[in-house]
Coordinates of C-alpha atoms and ligand atoms in Angstrom, one line a residue:
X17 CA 0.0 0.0 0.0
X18 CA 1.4 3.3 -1.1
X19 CA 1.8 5.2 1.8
X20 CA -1.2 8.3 2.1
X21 CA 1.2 11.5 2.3
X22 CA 3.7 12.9 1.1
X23 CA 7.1 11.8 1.2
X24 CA 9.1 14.8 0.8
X25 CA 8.6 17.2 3.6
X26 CA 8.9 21.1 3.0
X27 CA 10.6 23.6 5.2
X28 CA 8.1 26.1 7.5
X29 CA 5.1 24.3 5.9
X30 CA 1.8 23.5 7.5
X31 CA 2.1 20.1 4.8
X32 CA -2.1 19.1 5.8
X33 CA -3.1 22.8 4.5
X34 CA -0.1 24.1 2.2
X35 CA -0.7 24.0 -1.7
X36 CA 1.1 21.7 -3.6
X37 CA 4.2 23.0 -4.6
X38 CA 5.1 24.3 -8.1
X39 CA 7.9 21.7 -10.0
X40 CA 10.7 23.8 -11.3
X41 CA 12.4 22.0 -13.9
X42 CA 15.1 24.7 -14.5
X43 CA 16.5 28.3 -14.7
X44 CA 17.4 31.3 -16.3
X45 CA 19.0 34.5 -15.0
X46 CA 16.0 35.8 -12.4
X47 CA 13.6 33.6 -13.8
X48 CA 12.6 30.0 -12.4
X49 CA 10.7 27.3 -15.2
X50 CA 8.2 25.6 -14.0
X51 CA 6.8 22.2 -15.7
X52 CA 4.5 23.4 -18.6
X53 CA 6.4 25.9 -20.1
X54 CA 5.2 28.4 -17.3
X55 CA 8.1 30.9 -16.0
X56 CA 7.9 32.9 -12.9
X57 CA 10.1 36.0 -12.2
X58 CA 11.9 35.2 -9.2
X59 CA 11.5 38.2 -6.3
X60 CA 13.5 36.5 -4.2
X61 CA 16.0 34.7 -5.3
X62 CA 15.7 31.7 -3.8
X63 CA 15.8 32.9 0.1
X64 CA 18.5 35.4 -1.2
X65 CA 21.4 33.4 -2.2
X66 CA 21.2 33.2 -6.1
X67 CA 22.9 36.4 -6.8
X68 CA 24.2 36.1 -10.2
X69 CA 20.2 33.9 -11.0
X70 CA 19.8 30.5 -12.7
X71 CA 21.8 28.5 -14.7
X72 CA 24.9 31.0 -15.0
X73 CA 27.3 29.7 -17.6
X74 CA 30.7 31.0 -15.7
X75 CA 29.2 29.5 -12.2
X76 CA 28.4 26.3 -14.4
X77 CA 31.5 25.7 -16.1
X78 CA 33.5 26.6 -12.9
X79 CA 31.9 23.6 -11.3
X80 CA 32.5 21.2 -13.5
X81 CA 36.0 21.8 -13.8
X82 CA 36.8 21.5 -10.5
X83 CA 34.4 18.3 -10.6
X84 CA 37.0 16.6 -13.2
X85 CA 40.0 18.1 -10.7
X86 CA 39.1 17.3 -7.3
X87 CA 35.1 17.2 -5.5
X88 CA 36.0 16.8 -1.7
X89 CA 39.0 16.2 -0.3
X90 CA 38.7 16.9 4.1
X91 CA 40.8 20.4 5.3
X92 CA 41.6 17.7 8.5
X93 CA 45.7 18.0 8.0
X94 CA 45.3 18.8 4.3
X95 CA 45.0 21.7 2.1
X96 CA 44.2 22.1 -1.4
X97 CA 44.3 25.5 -3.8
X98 CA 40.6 26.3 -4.0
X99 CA 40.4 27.1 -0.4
X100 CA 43.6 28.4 0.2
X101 CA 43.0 30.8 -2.9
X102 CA 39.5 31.7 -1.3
X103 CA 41.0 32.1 2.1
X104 CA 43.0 34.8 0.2
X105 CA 40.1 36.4 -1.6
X106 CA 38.1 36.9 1.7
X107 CA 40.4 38.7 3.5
X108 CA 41.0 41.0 0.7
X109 CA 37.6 42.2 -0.1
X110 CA 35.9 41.9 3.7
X111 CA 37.0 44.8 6.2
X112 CA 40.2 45.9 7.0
X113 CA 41.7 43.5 10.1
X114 CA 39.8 40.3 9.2
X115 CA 42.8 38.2 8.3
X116 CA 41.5 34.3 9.0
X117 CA 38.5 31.8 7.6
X118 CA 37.3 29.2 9.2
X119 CA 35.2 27.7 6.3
X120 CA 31.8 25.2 7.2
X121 CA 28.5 24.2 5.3
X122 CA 25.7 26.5 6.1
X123 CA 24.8 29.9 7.6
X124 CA 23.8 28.7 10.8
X125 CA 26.7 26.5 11.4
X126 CA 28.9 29.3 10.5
X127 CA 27.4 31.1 13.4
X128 CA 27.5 28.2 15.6
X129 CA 31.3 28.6 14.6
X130 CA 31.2 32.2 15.2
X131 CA 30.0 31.7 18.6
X132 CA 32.2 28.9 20.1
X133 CA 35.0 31.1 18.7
X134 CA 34.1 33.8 20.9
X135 CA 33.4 31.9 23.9
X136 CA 36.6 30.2 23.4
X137 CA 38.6 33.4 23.6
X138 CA 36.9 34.2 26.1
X139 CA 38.1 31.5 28.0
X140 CA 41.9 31.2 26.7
X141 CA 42.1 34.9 27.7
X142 CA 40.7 34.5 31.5
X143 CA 37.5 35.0 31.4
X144 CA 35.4 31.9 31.6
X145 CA 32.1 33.6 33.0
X146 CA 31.6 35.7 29.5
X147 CA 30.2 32.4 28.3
X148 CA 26.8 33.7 26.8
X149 CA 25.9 35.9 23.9
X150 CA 23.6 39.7 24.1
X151 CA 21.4 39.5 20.8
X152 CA 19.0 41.9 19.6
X153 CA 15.1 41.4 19.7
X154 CA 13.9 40.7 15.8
X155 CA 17.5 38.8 15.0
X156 CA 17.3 35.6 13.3
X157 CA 20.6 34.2 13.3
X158 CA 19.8 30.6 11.6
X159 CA 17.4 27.5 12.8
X160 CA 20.0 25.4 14.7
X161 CA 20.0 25.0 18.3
X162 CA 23.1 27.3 19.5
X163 CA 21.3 30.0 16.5
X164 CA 17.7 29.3 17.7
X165 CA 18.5 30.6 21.3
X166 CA 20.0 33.9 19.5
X167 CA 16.8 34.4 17.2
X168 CA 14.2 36.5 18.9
X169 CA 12.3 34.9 21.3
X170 CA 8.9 36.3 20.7
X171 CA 8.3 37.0 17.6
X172 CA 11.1 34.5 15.9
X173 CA 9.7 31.0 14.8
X174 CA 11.3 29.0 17.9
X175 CA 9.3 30.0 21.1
X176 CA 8.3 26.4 21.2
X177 CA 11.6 25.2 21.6
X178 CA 12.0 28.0 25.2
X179 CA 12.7 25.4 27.7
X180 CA 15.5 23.2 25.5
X181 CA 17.2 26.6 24.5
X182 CA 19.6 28.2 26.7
X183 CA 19.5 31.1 27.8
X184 CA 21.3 34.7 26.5
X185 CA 20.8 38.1 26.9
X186 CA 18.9 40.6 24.3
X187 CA 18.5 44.3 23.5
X188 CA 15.9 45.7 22.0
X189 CA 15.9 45.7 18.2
X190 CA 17.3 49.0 17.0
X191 CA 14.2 51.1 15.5
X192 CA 15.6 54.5 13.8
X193 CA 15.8 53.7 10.4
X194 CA 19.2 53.8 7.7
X195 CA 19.2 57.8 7.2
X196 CA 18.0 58.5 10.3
X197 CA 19.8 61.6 11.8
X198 CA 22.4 60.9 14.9
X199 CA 20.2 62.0 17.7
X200 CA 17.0 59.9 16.7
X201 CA 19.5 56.8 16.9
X202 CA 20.1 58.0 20.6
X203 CA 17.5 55.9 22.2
X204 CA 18.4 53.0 20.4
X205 CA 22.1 53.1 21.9
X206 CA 21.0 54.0 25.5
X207 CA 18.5 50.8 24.8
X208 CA 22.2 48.4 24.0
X209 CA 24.5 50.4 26.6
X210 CA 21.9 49.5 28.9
X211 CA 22.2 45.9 28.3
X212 CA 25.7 45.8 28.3
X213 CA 26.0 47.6 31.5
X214 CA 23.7 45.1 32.8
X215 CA 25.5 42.0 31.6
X216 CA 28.8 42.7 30.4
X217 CA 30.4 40.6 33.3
X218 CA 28.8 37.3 31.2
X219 CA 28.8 38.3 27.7
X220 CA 31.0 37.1 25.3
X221 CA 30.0 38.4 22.2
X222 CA 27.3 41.0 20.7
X223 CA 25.7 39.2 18.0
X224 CA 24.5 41.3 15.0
X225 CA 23.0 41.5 11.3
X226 CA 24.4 44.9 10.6
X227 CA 21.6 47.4 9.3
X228 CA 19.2 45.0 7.9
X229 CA 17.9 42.5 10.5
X230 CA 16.6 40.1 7.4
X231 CA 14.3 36.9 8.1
X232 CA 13.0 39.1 11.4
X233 CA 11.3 41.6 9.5
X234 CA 13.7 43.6 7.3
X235 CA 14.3 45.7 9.8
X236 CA 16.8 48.5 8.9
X237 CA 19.0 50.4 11.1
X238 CA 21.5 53.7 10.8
X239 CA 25.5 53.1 10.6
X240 CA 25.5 55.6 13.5
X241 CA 24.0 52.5 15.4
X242 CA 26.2 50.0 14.1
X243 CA 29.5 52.4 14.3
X244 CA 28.7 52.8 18.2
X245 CA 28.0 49.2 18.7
X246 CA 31.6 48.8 17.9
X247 CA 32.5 51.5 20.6
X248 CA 30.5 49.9 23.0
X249 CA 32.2 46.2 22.8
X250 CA 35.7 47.7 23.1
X251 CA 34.5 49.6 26.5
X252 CA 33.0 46.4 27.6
X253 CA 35.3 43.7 27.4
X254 CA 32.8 42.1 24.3
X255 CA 33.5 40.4 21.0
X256 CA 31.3 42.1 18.1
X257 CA 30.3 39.6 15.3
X258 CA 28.9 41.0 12.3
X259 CA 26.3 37.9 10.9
X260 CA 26.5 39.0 7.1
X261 CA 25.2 36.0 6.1
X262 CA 22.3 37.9 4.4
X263 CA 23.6 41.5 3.9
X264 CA 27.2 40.1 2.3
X265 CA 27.3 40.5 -1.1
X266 CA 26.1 43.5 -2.3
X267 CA 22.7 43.5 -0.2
X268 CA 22.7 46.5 1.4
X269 CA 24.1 48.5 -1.8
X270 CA 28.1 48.0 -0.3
X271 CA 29.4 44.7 -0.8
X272 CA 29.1 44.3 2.6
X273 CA 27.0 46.4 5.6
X274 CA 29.9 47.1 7.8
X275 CA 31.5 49.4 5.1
X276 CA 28.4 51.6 5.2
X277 CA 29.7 52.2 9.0
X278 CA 33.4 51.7 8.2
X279 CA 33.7 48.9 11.2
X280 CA 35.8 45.5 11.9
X281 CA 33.8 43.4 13.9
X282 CA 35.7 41.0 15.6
X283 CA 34.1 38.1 14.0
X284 CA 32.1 38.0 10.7
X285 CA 30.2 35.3 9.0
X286 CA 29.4 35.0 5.2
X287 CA 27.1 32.7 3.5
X288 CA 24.0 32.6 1.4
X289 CA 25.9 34.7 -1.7
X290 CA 29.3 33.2 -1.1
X291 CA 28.7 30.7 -3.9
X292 CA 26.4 32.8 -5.9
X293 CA 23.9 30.3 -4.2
X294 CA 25.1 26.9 -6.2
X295 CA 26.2 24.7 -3.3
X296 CA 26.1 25.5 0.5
X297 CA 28.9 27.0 2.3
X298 CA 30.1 29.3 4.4
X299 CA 32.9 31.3 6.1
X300 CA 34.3 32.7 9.6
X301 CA 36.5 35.5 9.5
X302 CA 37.9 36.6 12.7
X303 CA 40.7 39.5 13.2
X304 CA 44.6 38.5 14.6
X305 CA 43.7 39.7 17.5
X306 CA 40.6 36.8 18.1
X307 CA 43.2 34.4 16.3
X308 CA 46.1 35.0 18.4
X309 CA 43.8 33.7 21.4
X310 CA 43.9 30.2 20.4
X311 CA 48.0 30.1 20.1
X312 CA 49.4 28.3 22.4
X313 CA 51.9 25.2 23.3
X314 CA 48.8 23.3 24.6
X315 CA 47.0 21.6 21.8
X316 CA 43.7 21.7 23.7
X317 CA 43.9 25.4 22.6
X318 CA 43.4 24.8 19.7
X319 CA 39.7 25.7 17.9
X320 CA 37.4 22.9 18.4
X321 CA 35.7 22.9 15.4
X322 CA 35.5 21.1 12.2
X323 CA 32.7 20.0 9.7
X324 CA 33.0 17.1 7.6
X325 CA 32.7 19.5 4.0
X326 CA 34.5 22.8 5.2
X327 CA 36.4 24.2 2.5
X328 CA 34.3 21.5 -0.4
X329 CA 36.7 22.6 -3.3
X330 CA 33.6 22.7 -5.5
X331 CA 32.2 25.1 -3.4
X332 CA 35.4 27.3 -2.8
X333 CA 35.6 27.1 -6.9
X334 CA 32.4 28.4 -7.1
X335 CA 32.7 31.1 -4.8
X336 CA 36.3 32.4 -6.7
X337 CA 34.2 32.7 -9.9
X338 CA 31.3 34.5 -8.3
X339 CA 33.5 37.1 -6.8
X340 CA 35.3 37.5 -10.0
X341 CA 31.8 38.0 -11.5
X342 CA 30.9 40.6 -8.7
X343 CA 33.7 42.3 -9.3
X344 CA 34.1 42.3 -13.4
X345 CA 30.7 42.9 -14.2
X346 CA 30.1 45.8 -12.1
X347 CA 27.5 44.5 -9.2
X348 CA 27.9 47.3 -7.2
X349 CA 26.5 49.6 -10.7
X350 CA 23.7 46.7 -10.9
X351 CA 22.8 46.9 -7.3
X352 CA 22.6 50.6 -7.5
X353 CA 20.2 50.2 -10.4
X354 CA 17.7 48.5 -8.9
X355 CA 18.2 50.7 -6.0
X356 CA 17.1 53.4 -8.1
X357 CA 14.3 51.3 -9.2
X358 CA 13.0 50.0 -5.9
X359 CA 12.9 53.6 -4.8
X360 CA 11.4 55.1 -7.4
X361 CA 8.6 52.6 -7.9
X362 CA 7.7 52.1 -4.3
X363 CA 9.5 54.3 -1.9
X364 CA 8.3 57.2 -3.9
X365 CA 4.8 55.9 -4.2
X366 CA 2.1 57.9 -2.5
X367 CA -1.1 56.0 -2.8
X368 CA 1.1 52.4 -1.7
X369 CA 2.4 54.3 1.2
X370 CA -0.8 55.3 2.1
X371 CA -2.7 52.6 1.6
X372 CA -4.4 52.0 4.9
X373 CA -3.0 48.0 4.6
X374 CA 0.6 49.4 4.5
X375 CA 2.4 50.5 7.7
X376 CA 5.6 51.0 6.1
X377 CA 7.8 50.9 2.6
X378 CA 11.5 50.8 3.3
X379 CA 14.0 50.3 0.9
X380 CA 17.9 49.6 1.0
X381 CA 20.7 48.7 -1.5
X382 CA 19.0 45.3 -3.6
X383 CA 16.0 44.7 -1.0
X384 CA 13.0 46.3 -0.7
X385 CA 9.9 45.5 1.6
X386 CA 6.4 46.2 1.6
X387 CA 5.3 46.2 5.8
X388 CA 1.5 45.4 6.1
X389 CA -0.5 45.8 8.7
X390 CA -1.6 42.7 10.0
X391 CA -0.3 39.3 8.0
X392 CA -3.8 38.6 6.9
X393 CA -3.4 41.7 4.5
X394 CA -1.2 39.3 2.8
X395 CA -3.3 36.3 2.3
X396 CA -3.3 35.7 -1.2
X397 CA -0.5 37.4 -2.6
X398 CA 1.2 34.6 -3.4
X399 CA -1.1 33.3 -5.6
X400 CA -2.2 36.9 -6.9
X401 CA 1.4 37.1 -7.9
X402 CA 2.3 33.2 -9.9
X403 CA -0.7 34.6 -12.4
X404 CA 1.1 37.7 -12.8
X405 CA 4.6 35.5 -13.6
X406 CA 6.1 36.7 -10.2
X407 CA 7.3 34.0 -7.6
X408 CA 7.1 36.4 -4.4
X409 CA 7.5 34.1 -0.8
X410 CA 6.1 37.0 1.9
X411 CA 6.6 35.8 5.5
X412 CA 4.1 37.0 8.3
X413 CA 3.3 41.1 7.4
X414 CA 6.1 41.4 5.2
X415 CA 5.9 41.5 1.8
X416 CA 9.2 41.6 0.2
X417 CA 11.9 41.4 -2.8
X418 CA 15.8 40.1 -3.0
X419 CA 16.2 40.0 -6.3
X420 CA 19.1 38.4 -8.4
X421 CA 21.9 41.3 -9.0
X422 CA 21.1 40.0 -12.9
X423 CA 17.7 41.2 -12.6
X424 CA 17.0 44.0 -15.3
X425 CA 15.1 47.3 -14.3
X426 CA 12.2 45.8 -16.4
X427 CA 12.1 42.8 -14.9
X428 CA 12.7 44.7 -11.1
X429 CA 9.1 47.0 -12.2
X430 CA 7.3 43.9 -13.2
X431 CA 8.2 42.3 -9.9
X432 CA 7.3 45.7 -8.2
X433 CA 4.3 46.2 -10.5
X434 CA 3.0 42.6 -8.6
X435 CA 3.7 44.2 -4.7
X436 CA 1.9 47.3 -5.4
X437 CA -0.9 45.7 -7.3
X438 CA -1.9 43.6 -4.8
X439 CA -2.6 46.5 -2.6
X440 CA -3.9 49.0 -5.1
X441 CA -5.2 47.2 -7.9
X442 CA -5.9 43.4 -7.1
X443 CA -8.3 43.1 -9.7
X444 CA -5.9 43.6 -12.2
Ligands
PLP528 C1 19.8 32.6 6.3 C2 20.5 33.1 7.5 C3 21.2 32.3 8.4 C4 21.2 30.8 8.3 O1 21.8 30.3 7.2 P1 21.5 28.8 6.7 O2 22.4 28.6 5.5 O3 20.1 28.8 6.3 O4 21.8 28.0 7.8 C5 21.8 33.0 9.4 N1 21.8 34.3 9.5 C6 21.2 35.1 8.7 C7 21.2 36.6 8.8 C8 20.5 34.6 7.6 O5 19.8 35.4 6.8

């Protein structure tokens, strides 16, 4: 007897009630192809990480050449060029002090890597009691156990999981917006020195997304905030760790949000773009001075980390040839184009801003987000916006776009034509 349900279960889905899902067969720059010859315009990029879009021939060809060379090979007491060569590359483009990768398979375990560093120095510098983390309210910081207790605990996905999490400090999410002036960010840094004066004595490391707190709501925040955050760990004794595992890349309009402030963190983790999206991965970077913590003549010093695929050669291949794409074809000039565009067609829209469903329109670098009022105003759209040739994935009252850096402006005001529609014309 065949069993009654599925076998193939989907991520965040209620699988009695949710739709059956669209078959994509393949891809084309922004655009997914669905079975039937139907195409959808992808908003989103596939939960941001397909930069460069679908089926890219440089990506493609990089990975199979290093299929025919080498496809695993562990980083355990060996090295191989891929890595090394990527190793390089990171600390050349990421901020000015962050001279070491630790490489693993995912966002979240990148931040699991991210934290055990900073507890670790911690410890191998004297201070065993800063052994817990100060995140903000509205941070999602990935859907692993160590990330889960540094996601917000209220309005994040995991309160079910309270009593198996432990427990770590939090601030309030930063509310002054990107170009807000210096004093309206006032409140916001009272709100984190607060915290810190509070806890200092236990906290290892300030946890942040710098200036767009992503999968919590795109919530967007000033570099005056982020700059001072930087102040505030060096008075306090705290590690600062930058999770760019969203904004890296190009995001936020800089390749990534701690130039907009013109801040090291300490510790800084990329993923989601680092391959242009075509196989998992991710990096650690950490400054000399977190680095120099964990020399010593005792090898239980020594990091305690180490993931079966860290440093995959197919995956550090991939992400050499999707830097050298960001940086010969001008991303930065495409991510300021659609900047243009987002702003134009909904920042600078009257009747979406004041529709009375819409409690806010922000915009920043390659993202833009339509805030409802109440998730129900979003029923639908998802739907509303497949007929239209637009794949849009809103989550609770936030309707939103990531589009692929490949995305032209015509493409960007179709996918924008879909958000604003749904409000103010959803007859159409
Ligand atoms: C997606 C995301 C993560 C988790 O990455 P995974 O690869 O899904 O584990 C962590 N932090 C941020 C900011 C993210 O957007």
């Amino acid at each position: 007897m065949p069993h009654p349900y599925p076998t193939l279960w989907h991520p965040y889905a209620q699988m009695q009630t949710q739709p059956k899902a669209p078959r994509v067969v393949g891809g084309r720059g922004a655009w997914l192809h669905l079975e039937d010859d139907e195409a959808l315009l992808d908003a989103t990029c596939s939960w941001w990480c397909m930069i460069h879009g679908y089926g890219h021939p440089r990506l493609v060809n990089a990975l199979k050449a290093q299929a025919d060379t080498l496809c695993h090979v562990m980083l355990g007491g060996l090295t191989h060029d891929p890595a090394q060569q990527l190793a390089d590359a990171l600390v050349r483009i990421t901020p000015e002090g962050l001279n070491h990768v630790f490489f693993s398979d995912s966002g979240s375990v990148g931040m699991e890597v991210a934290m055990k560093m900073a507890v670790q120095y911690q410890v191998q510098r004297g201070h065993p009691e800063k052994h817990r983390m100060l995140s903000l309210m509205r941070a999602y910081h990935g859907d692993t156990t160590g990330c889960m207790a540094v996601c917000d605990p209220e309005e994040g996905m995991h309160s079910l999981f309270a009593g198996f999490l432990p427990r770590h400090h939090f601030a309030p999410a930063p509310t002054a917006p990107f170009d807000a002036p210096r004093e309206a960010v006032e409140a916001d840094i009272a709100a984190l020195r607060q915290a810190l004066e509070r806890h200092h004595h236990e906290i290892a490391a300030l946890l942040m997304e710098p200036l767009l707190q992503a999968a919590g709501g795109l919530n967007m925040t000033s570099p005056h905030y982020v700059r001072t955050a930087r102040k505030l760990c060096d008075e306090f004794g705290v590690l600062l760790v930058f999770d760019e595992v969203a904004t890296g890349f190009g995001r936020t309009g800089k390749c990534f949000a701690a130039e907009h402030a013109d801040v090291t963190p300490d510790i800084m983790v990329l993923s989601k773009g680092l391959t242009g999206g075509y196989l998992g991965h991710a990096a650690t970077l950490a400054t000399s001075r977190v680095y120099e913590a964990f020399l010593s003549d005792d090898p239980g010093h020594a990091f305690m980390h180490g993931p079966t695929f860290m440093g995959n050669p197919l995956a550090c291949r991939l992400a050499l040839e999707s830097l050298a794409i960001f940086e010969e074809e001008d991303y930065l000039g495409k991510i300021a184009t659609l900047n243009d565009v987002l702003r134009h067609e909904l920042l600078e829209d009257t009747a979406l801003r004041q529709h009375s469903d819409v409690d806010d329109v922000r915009v920043l670098g390659a993202t833009a987000v339509i805030e409802a009022k109440a998730a129900e105003c979003l029923e639908g759209v998802q739907a509303f916006a497949r007929q239209h040739g637009v794949w849009l994935r809103p989550f609770g009252r936030w309707l939103y776009t990531m589009p692929a850096y490949v995305t032209t402006p015509d493409e960007m005001r179709q996918i924008t034509s879909v958000m604003k529609a749904w409000f103010l014309d959803p007859d159409q």
